[in-house]
CSV table of C-alpha atoms in Angstrom, one decimal:
chain,number,residue,atom,x,y,z
A,1,UNK,CA,0.0,0.0,0.0
A,2,UNK,CA,1.5,3.4,-1.1
A,3,UNK,CA,0.5,7.0,-1.4
A,4,UNK,CA,-0.2,9.6,1.3
A,5,UNK,CA,-1.7,8.7,4.6
A,6,UNK,CA,-5.2,9.7,5.7
A,7,UNK,CA,-6.3,11.3,8.9
A,8,UNK,CA,-7.8,8.1,10.3
A,9,UNK,CA,-4.5,6.3,9.7
A,10,UNK,CA,-2.6,9.0,11.4
A,11,UNK,CA,-5.0,8.9,14.4
A,12,UNK,CA,-4.7,5.2,14.7
A,13,UNK,CA,-0.9,5.4,14.6
A,14,UNK,CA,-0.9,8.1,17.3
A,15,UNK,CA,-3.2,6.0,19.5
A,16,UNK,CA,-1.0,3.0,19.3
A,17,UNK,CA,2.2,4.9,20.0
A,18,UNK,CA,0.6,6.6,23.0
A,19,UNK,CA,-0.6,3.4,24.6
A,20,UNK,CA,2.7,2.5,26.2
A,21,UNK,CA,3.4,5.9,27.9
A,22,UNK,CA,-0.3,6.1,28.8
A,23,UNK,CA,-0.1,2.8,30.7
A,24,UNK,CA,3.3,3.7,32.2
A,25,UNK,CA,2.8,7.3,33.3
A,26,UNK,CA,-0.7,8.5,33.8
A,27,UNK,CA,-2.3,6.0,36.2
A,28,UNK,CA,0.3,6.2,39.0
A,29,UNK,CA,1.1,9.9,38.6
A,30,UNK,CA,-2.5,11.0,38.6
A,31,UNK,CA,-3.4,8.7,41.5
A,32,UNK,CA,-0.6,10.1,43.6
A,33,UNK,CA,-1.6,13.7,42.7
A,34,UNK,CA,-5.4,13.5,42.9
A,35,UNK,CA,-6.3,10.3,44.7
A,36,UNK,CA,-9.8,8.9,43.8
A,37,UNK,CA,-10.4,12.0,41.6
A,38,UNK,CA,-7.6,11.0,39.2
A,39,UNK,CA,-10.1,9.9,36.4
A,40,UNK,CA,-11.4,13.4,36.3
A,41,UNK,CA,-7.9,14.8,35.4
A,42,UNK,CA,-8.0,13.2,32.0
A,43,UNK,CA,-11.3,14.8,31.1
A,44,UNK,CA,-10.1,18.3,32.4
A,45,UNK,CA,-7.1,18.1,30.0
A,46,UNK,CA,-9.2,18.0,26.8
A,47,UNK,CA,-9.9,21.7,26.5
A,48,UNK,CA,-6.2,22.9,26.8
A,49,UNK,CA,-5.2,20.1,24.4
A,50,UNK,CA,-7.8,21.3,22.0
A,51,UNK,CA,-6.2,24.8,22.0
A,52,UNK,CA,-2.9,23.2,21.2
A,53,UNK,CA,-4.6,21.3,18.3
A,54,UNK,CA,-5.7,24.7,17.0
A,55,UNK,CA,-2.1,25.8,16.7
A,56,UNK,CA,-1.3,22.6,14.8
A,57,UNK,CA,-4.1,23.3,12.4
A,58,UNK,CA,-2.7,26.8,11.6
A,59,UNK,CA,0.6,25.1,10.8
A,60,UNK,CA,-1.0,22.5,8.7
A,61,UNK,CA,-2.7,25.1,6.6
A,62,UNK,CA,0.7,26.7,5.8
A,63,UNK,CA,3.0,23.7,5.3
A,64,UNK,CA,4.3,22.9,1.8
A,65,UNK,CA,3.8,19.5,0.2
A,66,UNK,CA,6.1,16.9,1.7
A,67,UNK,CA,7.3,19.3,4.4
A,68,UNK,CA,7.8,17.9,7.9
A,69,UNK,CA,8.7,19.3,11.3
A,70,UNK,CA,12.4,19.8,10.6
A,71,UNK,CA,11.6,21.8,7.4
A,72,UNK,CA,9.0,23.8,9.2
A,73,UNK,CA,11.5,24.7,11.9
A,74,UNK,CA,14.1,25.8,9.4
A,75,UNK,CA,11.5,27.9,7.4
A,76,UNK,CA,10.2,29.5,10.6
A,77,UNK,CA,13.7,30.4,11.8
A,78,UNK,CA,16.1,30.9,8.9
A,79,UNK,CA,19.9,30.9,9.3
A,80,UNK,CA,21.8,29.9,12.5
A,81,UNK,CA,18.8,30.1,14.8
A,82,UNK,CA,16.8,27.6,12.7
A,83,UNK,CA,19.8,25.2,12.6
A,84,UNK,CA,20.2,25.4,16.3
A,85,UNK,CA,16.5,24.9,17.0
A,86,UNK,CA,16.4,21.9,14.7
A,87,UNK,CA,19.4,20.4,16.4
A,88,UNK,CA,17.9,20.9,19.9
A,89,UNK,CA,14.6,19.4,18.8
A,90,UNK,CA,16.5,16.4,17.3
A,91,UNK,CA,18.5,16.0,20.5
A,92,UNK,CA,15.3,15.8,22.6
A,93,UNK,CA,13.8,13.2,20.2
A,94,UNK,CA,16.9,11.1,20.7
A,95,UNK,CA,16.7,11.4,24.5
A,96,UNK,CA,13.1,10.4,24.5
A,97,UNK,CA,13.8,7.4,22.2
A,98,UNK,CA,16.6,6.3,24.6
A,99,UNK,CA,14.2,6.6,27.5
A,100,UNK,CA,11.6,4.4,25.7
A,101,UNK,CA,14.3,1.8,25.0
A,102,UNK,CA,15.2,1.7,28.7
A,103,UNK,CA,11.7,1.7,30.1
A,104,UNK,CA,10.6,-1.0,27.6
A,105,UNK,CA,13.5,-3.1,28.8
A,106,UNK,CA,12.5,-2.6,32.4
A,107,UNK,CA,9.0,-3.7,31.7
A,108,UNK,CA,10.2,-6.9,30.1
A,109,UNK,CA,12.6,-7.6,32.9
A,110,UNK,CA,10.0,-7.1,35.7
A,111,UNK,CA,7.2,-9.1,34.0
A,112,UNK,CA,8.9,-11.9,32.0
A,113,UNK,CA,12.7,-12.1,32.1
A,114,UNK,CA,13.9,-11.1,35.6
A,115,UNK,CA,17.5,-12.3,35.3
A,116,UNK,CA,18.2,-10.7,31.9
A,117,UNK,CA,20.4,-7.5,31.7
A,118,UNK,CA,18.6,-4.5,30.1
A,119,UNK,CA,21.3,-4.1,27.5
A,120,UNK,CA,20.1,-7.1,25.7
A,121,UNK,CA,16.6,-5.7,25.2
A,122,UNK,CA,17.9,-2.2,24.5
A,123,UNK,CA,20.2,-3.2,21.7
A,124,UNK,CA,17.7,-5.6,20.1
A,125,UNK,CA,14.9,-3.0,20.1
A,126,UNK,CA,17.3,-0.3,18.8
A,127,UNK,CA,18.5,-2.4,15.9
A,128,UNK,CA,14.9,-3.3,14.9
A,129,UNK,CA,13.8,0.3,15.2
A,130,UNK,CA,16.8,1.6,13.3
A,131,UNK,CA,15.9,-0.7,10.4
A,132,UNK,CA,12.2,0.4,10.5
A,133,UNK,CA,13.2,4.1,10.5
A,134,UNK,CA,14.5,3.7,7.0
A,135,UNK,CA,11.0,2.8,5.8
A,136,UNK,CA,9.6,6.3,6.1
A,137,UNK,CA,6.8,7.8,8.1
A,138,UNK,CA,4.2,6.3,5.8
A,139,UNK,CA,5.5,2.8,6.4
A,140,UNK,CA,5.5,3.3,10.2
A,141,UNK,CA,1.9,4.5,10.1
A,142,UNK,CA,0.7,1.5,8.1
A,143,UNK,CA,2.5,-0.9,10.4
A,144,UNK,CA,0.8,0.8,13.3
A,145,UNK,CA,-2.6,0.3,11.7
A,146,UNK,CA,-1.9,-3.4,11.4
A,147,UNK,CA,-1.1,-3.7,15.1
A,148,UNK,CA,-3.7,-1.3,16.5
A,149,UNK,CA,-6.6,-3.8,16.5
A,150,UNK,CA,-4.7,-6.4,18.4
A,151,UNK,CA,-3.5,-3.8,21.0
A,152,UNK,CA,-6.9,-2.3,21.4
A,153,UNK,CA,-8.6,-5.7,21.7
A,154,UNK,CA,-6.1,-6.7,24.4
A,155,UNK,CA,-6.7,-3.6,26.4
A,156,UNK,CA,-10.4,-4.0,26.2
A,157,UNK,CA,-10.3,-7.6,27.2
A,158,UNK,CA,-8.1,-6.9,30.2
A,159,UNK,CA,-10.3,-4.0,31.4
A,160,UNK,CA,-13.5,-6.1,30.9
A,161,UNK,CA,-12.2,-9.1,32.8
A,162,UNK,CA,-10.9,-6.9,35.6
A,163,UNK,CA,-14.3,-5.3,36.3
A,164,UNK,CA,-15.1,-8.1,38.8
A,165,UNK,CA,-12.2,-7.0,40.9
A,166,UNK,CA,-13.3,-3.4,41.2
A,167,UNK,CA,-14.1,-2.3,44.7
A,168,UNK,CA,-16.4,0.7,44.4
A,169,UNK,CA,-15.5,2.0,47.8
A,170,UNK,CA,-12.1,3.0,46.3
A,171,UNK,CA,-13.9,5.3,43.8
A,172,UNK,CA,-17.0,6.4,45.7
A,173,UNK,CA,-17.3,7.7,49.2
A,174,UNK,CA,-19.3,5.5,51.7
A,175,UNK,CA,-23.1,6.2,51.7
A,176,UNK,CA,-23.9,9.3,53.8
A,177,UNK,CA,-20.2,10.4,54.0
A,178,UNK,CA,-19.3,13.9,53.1
A,179,UNK,CA,-17.8,14.3,49.6
A,180,UNK,CA,-14.4,16.0,50.0
A,181,UNK,CA,-13.4,17.9,46.9
A,182,UNK,CA,-9.9,17.3,45.5
A,183,UNK,CA,-7.1,19.7,46.4
A,184,UNK,CA,-6.5,22.2,43.6
A,185,UNK,CA,-2.8,21.6,43.5
A,186,UNK,CA,-3.1,17.8,43.3
A,187,UNK,CA,-5.8,18.1,40.6
A,188,UNK,CA,-3.6,20.4,38.6
A,189,UNK,CA,-0.7,17.9,38.8
A,190,UNK,CA,-3.0,15.2,37.6
A,191,UNK,CA,-4.2,17.3,34.7
A,192,UNK,CA,-0.6,18.1,33.7
A,193,UNK,CA,0.1,14.3,33.6
A,194,UNK,CA,-2.9,13.8,31.2
A,195,UNK,CA,-2.0,16.9,29.2
A,196,UNK,CA,1.5,15.5,28.7
A,197,UNK,CA,-0.1,12.6,26.9
A,198,UNK,CA,-2.7,14.5,24.9
A,199,UNK,CA,-0.2,17.1,23.7
A,200,UNK,CA,2.2,14.2,23.0
A,201,UNK,CA,-0.5,12.8,20.7
A,202,UNK,CA,-0.7,16.1,18.8
A,203,UNK,CA,3.1,16.4,18.7
A,204,UNK,CA,3.5,12.8,17.3
A,205,UNK,CA,0.9,13.7,14.7
A,206,UNK,CA,3.0,16.7,13.6
A,207,UNK,CA,6.0,14.4,13.2
A,208,UNK,CA,4.0,12.5,10.6
A,209,UNK,CA,3.0,15.6,8.6
A,210,UNK,CA,5.2,15.0,5.6
A,211,UNK,CA,3.2,11.9,4.6
A,212,UNK,CA,-0.3,13.4,5.3
A,213,UNK,CA,-2.4,13.9,2.2
A,214,UNK,CA,-3.0,17.6,1.3
A,215,UNK,CA,-6.1,19.0,2.9
A,216,UNK,CA,-6.6,15.7,4.7
A,217,UNK,CA,-6.9,17.1,8.2
A,218,UNK,CA,-10.3,17.8,9.9
A,219,UNK,CA,-9.9,19.7,13.2
A,220,UNK,CA,-13.3,18.5,14.4
A,221,UNK,CA,-12.3,14.9,14.0
A,222,UNK,CA,-8.9,15.6,15.6
A,223,UNK,CA,-10.6,17.1,18.7
A,224,UNK,CA,-13.0,14.1,18.9
A,225,UNK,CA,-10.0,11.8,18.7
A,226,UNK,CA,-8.3,13.7,21.6
A,227,UNK,CA,-11.5,13.5,23.6
A,228,UNK,CA,-11.9,9.8,23.0
A,229,UNK,CA,-8.3,9.1,24.1
A,230,UNK,CA,-8.9,11.2,27.3
A,231,UNK,CA,-12.0,9.1,28.0
A,232,UNK,CA,-9.9,5.9,27.7
A,233,UNK,CA,-7.4,7.4,30.1
A,234,UNK,CA,-10.1,8.2,32.6
A,235,UNK,CA,-11.6,4.7,32.3
A,236,UNK,CA,-8.2,3.1,32.7
A,237,UNK,CA,-7.5,5.2,35.8
A,238,UNK,CA,-10.9,4.5,37.3
A,239,UNK,CA,-10.5,0.8,37.0
A,240,UNK,CA,-7.0,0.7,38.4
A,241,UNK,CA,-7.9,2.8,41.4
A,242,UNK,CA,-11.1,0.7,41.8
A,243,UNK,CA,-9.0,-2.5,41.9
A,244,UNK,CA,-5.9,-1.4,43.9
A,245,UNK,CA,-7.0,1.9,45.6
A,246,UNK,CA,-5.4,5.2,44.9
A,247,UNK,CA,-2.5,4.8,47.4
A,248,UNK,CA,-1.3,1.5,46.0
A,249,UNK,CA,-1.8,2.6,42.4
A,250,UNK,CA,0.5,5.6,43.1
A,251,UNK,CA,3.2,3.3,44.4
A,252,UNK,CA,3.2,0.7,41.6
A,253,UNK,CA,5.8,1.1,38.8
A,254,UNK,CA,3.6,-0.6,36.2
A,255,UNK,CA,0.0,-0.6,37.6
A,256,UNK,CA,-1.6,-1.9,34.4
A,257,UNK,CA,0.7,-4.9,34.2
A,258,UNK,CA,0.1,-5.6,37.9
A,259,UNK,CA,-3.6,-5.7,37.0
A,260,UNK,CA,-2.8,-8.2,34.2
A,261,UNK,CA,-0.9,-10.4,36.5
A,262,UNK,CA,-3.9,-10.9,38.7
A,263,UNK,CA,-6.3,-11.9,35.9
A,264,UNK,CA,-7.8,-15.4,35.5
A,265,UNK,CA,-9.6,-16.3,32.2
A,266,UNK,CA,-12.3,-19.0,32.5
A,267,UNK,CA,-10.2,-20.7,35.2
A,268,UNK,CA,-7.8,-22.1,32.5
A,269,UNK,CA,-5.3,-19.4,31.6
A,270,UNK,CA,-4.0,-18.0,34.8
A,271,UNK,CA,-0.9,-16.1,33.7
A,272,UNK,CA,-1.1,-14.0,30.5
A,273,UNK,CA,1.2,-11.1,31.5
A,274,UNK,CA,4.0,-12.4,29.2
A,275,UNK,CA,1.6,-12.2,26.2
A,276,UNK,CA,0.4,-8.7,27.1
A,277,UNK,CA,3.9,-7.4,27.8
A,278,UNK,CA,5.2,-8.8,24.5
A,279,UNK,CA,2.3,-7.2,22.6
A,280,UNK,CA,3.2,-3.8,24.2
A,281,UNK,CA,6.7,-4.0,22.7
A,282,UNK,CA,5.2,-2.8,19.3
A,283,UNK,CA,4.2,0.7,20.5
A,284,UNK,CA,7.7,1.2,21.9
A,285,UNK,CA,9.2,-0.1,18.7
A,286,UNK,CA,7.2,2.3,16.5
A,287,UNK,CA,7.8,5.4,18.6
A,288,UNK,CA,11.5,4.7,18.8
A,289,UNK,CA,11.7,4.3,15.0
A,290,UNK,CA,9.7,7.5,14.4
A,291,UNK,CA,11.7,9.6,16.9
A,292,UNK,CA,15.0,8.3,15.5
A,293,UNK,CA,13.9,9.1,11.9
A,294,UNK,CA,12.6,12.6,12.9
A,295,UNK,CA,15.7,13.2,15.0
A,296,UNK,CA,17.8,12.4,11.9
A,297,UNK,CA,15.8,14.8,9.8
A,298,UNK,CA,16.3,17.5,12.4
A,299,UNK,CA,20.1,16.8,12.6
A,300,UNK,CA,20.3,16.9,8.8
A,301,UNK,CA,18.4,20.2,8.7
A,302,UNK,CA,20.7,21.6,11.4
A,303,UNK,CA,23.8,20.8,9.3
A,304,UNK,CA,22.3,22.8,6.4
A,305,UNK,CA,22.2,19.7,4.2
A,306,UNK,CA,19.4,19.3,1.7
A,307,UNK,CA,16.8,16.8,2.9
A,308,UNK,CA,17.0,13.6,0.8
A,309,UNK,CA,20.8,13.5,0.2
A,310,UNK,CA,22.0,10.0,0.3
A,311,UNK,CA,25.0,10.7,2.5
A,312,UNK,CA,23.6,13.1,5.1
A,313,UNK,CA,20.6,11.2,6.3
A,314,UNK,CA,22.1,7.8,7.0
A,315,UNK,CA,24.9,9.4,8.9
A,316,UNK,CA,22.5,11.5,10.9
A,317,UNK,CA,20.3,8.4,11.6
A,318,UNK,CA,23.4,6.5,12.9
A,319,UNK,CA,24.3,9.4,15.2
A,320,UNK,CA,20.8,9.6,16.6
A,321,UNK,CA,20.7,5.9,17.2
A,322,UNK,CA,24.1,6.2,19.0
A,323,UNK,CA,22.8,9.1,21.1
A,324,UNK,CA,19.7,7.1,22.1
A,325,UNK,CA,21.8,4.1,23.0
A,326,UNK,CA,24.1,6.1,25.2
A,327,UNK,CA,21.2,7.7,27.0
A,328,UNK,CA,19.4,4.3,27.5
A,329,UNK,CA,22.5,2.6,28.9
A,330,UNK,CA,23.7,5.4,31.2
A,331,UNK,CA,20.7,7.6,32.3
A,332,UNK,CA,19.0,5.0,34.5
A,333,UNK,CA,21.3,2.3,35.9
A,334,UNK,CA,18.5,1.0,38.2
A,335,UNK,CA,14.8,0.8,38.5
A,336,UNK,CA,14.6,3.6,41.1
A,337,UNK,CA,16.4,6.1,38.9
A,338,UNK,CA,14.2,5.1,36.0
A,339,UNK,CA,11.1,5.8,38.0
A,340,UNK,CA,12.4,9.3,38.9
A,341,UNK,CA,13.1,9.9,35.2
A,342,UNK,CA,9.7,8.7,34.3
A,343,UNK,CA,7.9,11.0,36.8
A,344,UNK,CA,10.1,14.1,36.6
A,345,UNK,CA,12.6,14.8,33.9
A,346,UNK,CA,10.9,13.1,30.9
A,347,UNK,CA,7.4,14.6,31.5
A,348,UNK,CA,8.9,18.0,32.3
A,349,UNK,CA,11.1,17.9,29.2
A,350,UNK,CA,8.1,16.9,27.1
A,351,UNK,CA,6.0,19.8,28.3
A,352,UNK,CA,8.8,22.2,27.9
A,353,UNK,CA,9.3,21.1,24.2
A,354,UNK,CA,5.5,21.0,23.4
A,355,UNK,CA,4.3,24.0,25.4
A,356,UNK,CA,7.2,26.4,25.0
A,357,UNK,CA,9.9,25.5,22.6
A,358,UNK,CA,8.0,24.2,19.6
A,359,UNK,CA,5.1,26.7,19.8
A,360,UNK,CA,7.6,29.6,20.2
A,361,UNK,CA,9.3,28.5,16.9
A,362,UNK,CA,6.1,28.2,15.0
A,363,UNK,CA,4.7,31.4,16.5
A,364,UNK,CA,7.8,33.3,15.3
A,365,UNK,CA,7.3,31.9,11.8
A,366,UNK,CA,3.7,32.9,11.8
A,367,UNK,CA,4.4,36.4,13.0
A,368,UNK,CA,7.2,36.9,10.5
A,369,UNK,CA,5.1,35.6,7.6
A,370,UNK,CA,7.6,32.8,6.9
A,371,UNK,CA,4.9,30.2,7.6
């Protein structure tokens, strides 16, 4: 299958790539911040995410055919400023790809292969993603569409079979008890955790711009997609808190996979976490491949090389893979450090890039008339 991608394909790819960070980040962070009110945080994040989508729509209307994020950055900020901005953006994409490699390895070690060193999974995933990164954004999107149904069905089955374990007292106050409103600060932290994911969805979508068919974006459908993903986040959070309670959910490193570990299907299959964890390798694989490819495009743009040259891009892709590997092997030598990265540096860096750095570049281009 060839040709430009459509909006429904882009949306499906974004959903699949966000599943892994959604299961890793939001349930525990929001439960720690907002307690039993955590499911509300996802719904409150929809409106600000919609405003961010409006900025993306303005950029979409002004992009040239085949133009991606790196080209937009260079056009918005010509000269040295544009090259430096593209390089910084590429560096962050490499850092995030390295973090995904490390967190994916940690999930496999905890759930399936407890005695295996993380370097084995990191290198294996990186080599596979590096090969996939050469296929182009369209190839990654179409691969995501093939895997989305399996991942979505698995998530739905797990949540359905876990309903019997929900203790409603964990979500609702006892009859006759006073309803205590959530603290504003805690609710705001939970909303930021959800916003990190929803903005990440819009950002990942912008990384796929170069393959989107001209005029193929509907802002109304985009907002509905964001709202639906926020609803899924809220339902996931509600079920986890209902099963474990807010305090335990906040302490668990991988609450969703703890939920999977306790499932029993028809009294015959008692342990399916290995299957579920293996399935969740694919979202990590696709997002690492996409971020490596886009990081290489940013590096190429920062060097002033014309996009598409045969020598510049492979070298840049190799440099990005090396940078991601170094970060994955050195940034989190143990699980405790990885948890701190997952809850502090990585979300903060994401929000900085998505709320300040990237909009500032595009805003400068819009004000100057270059976009």
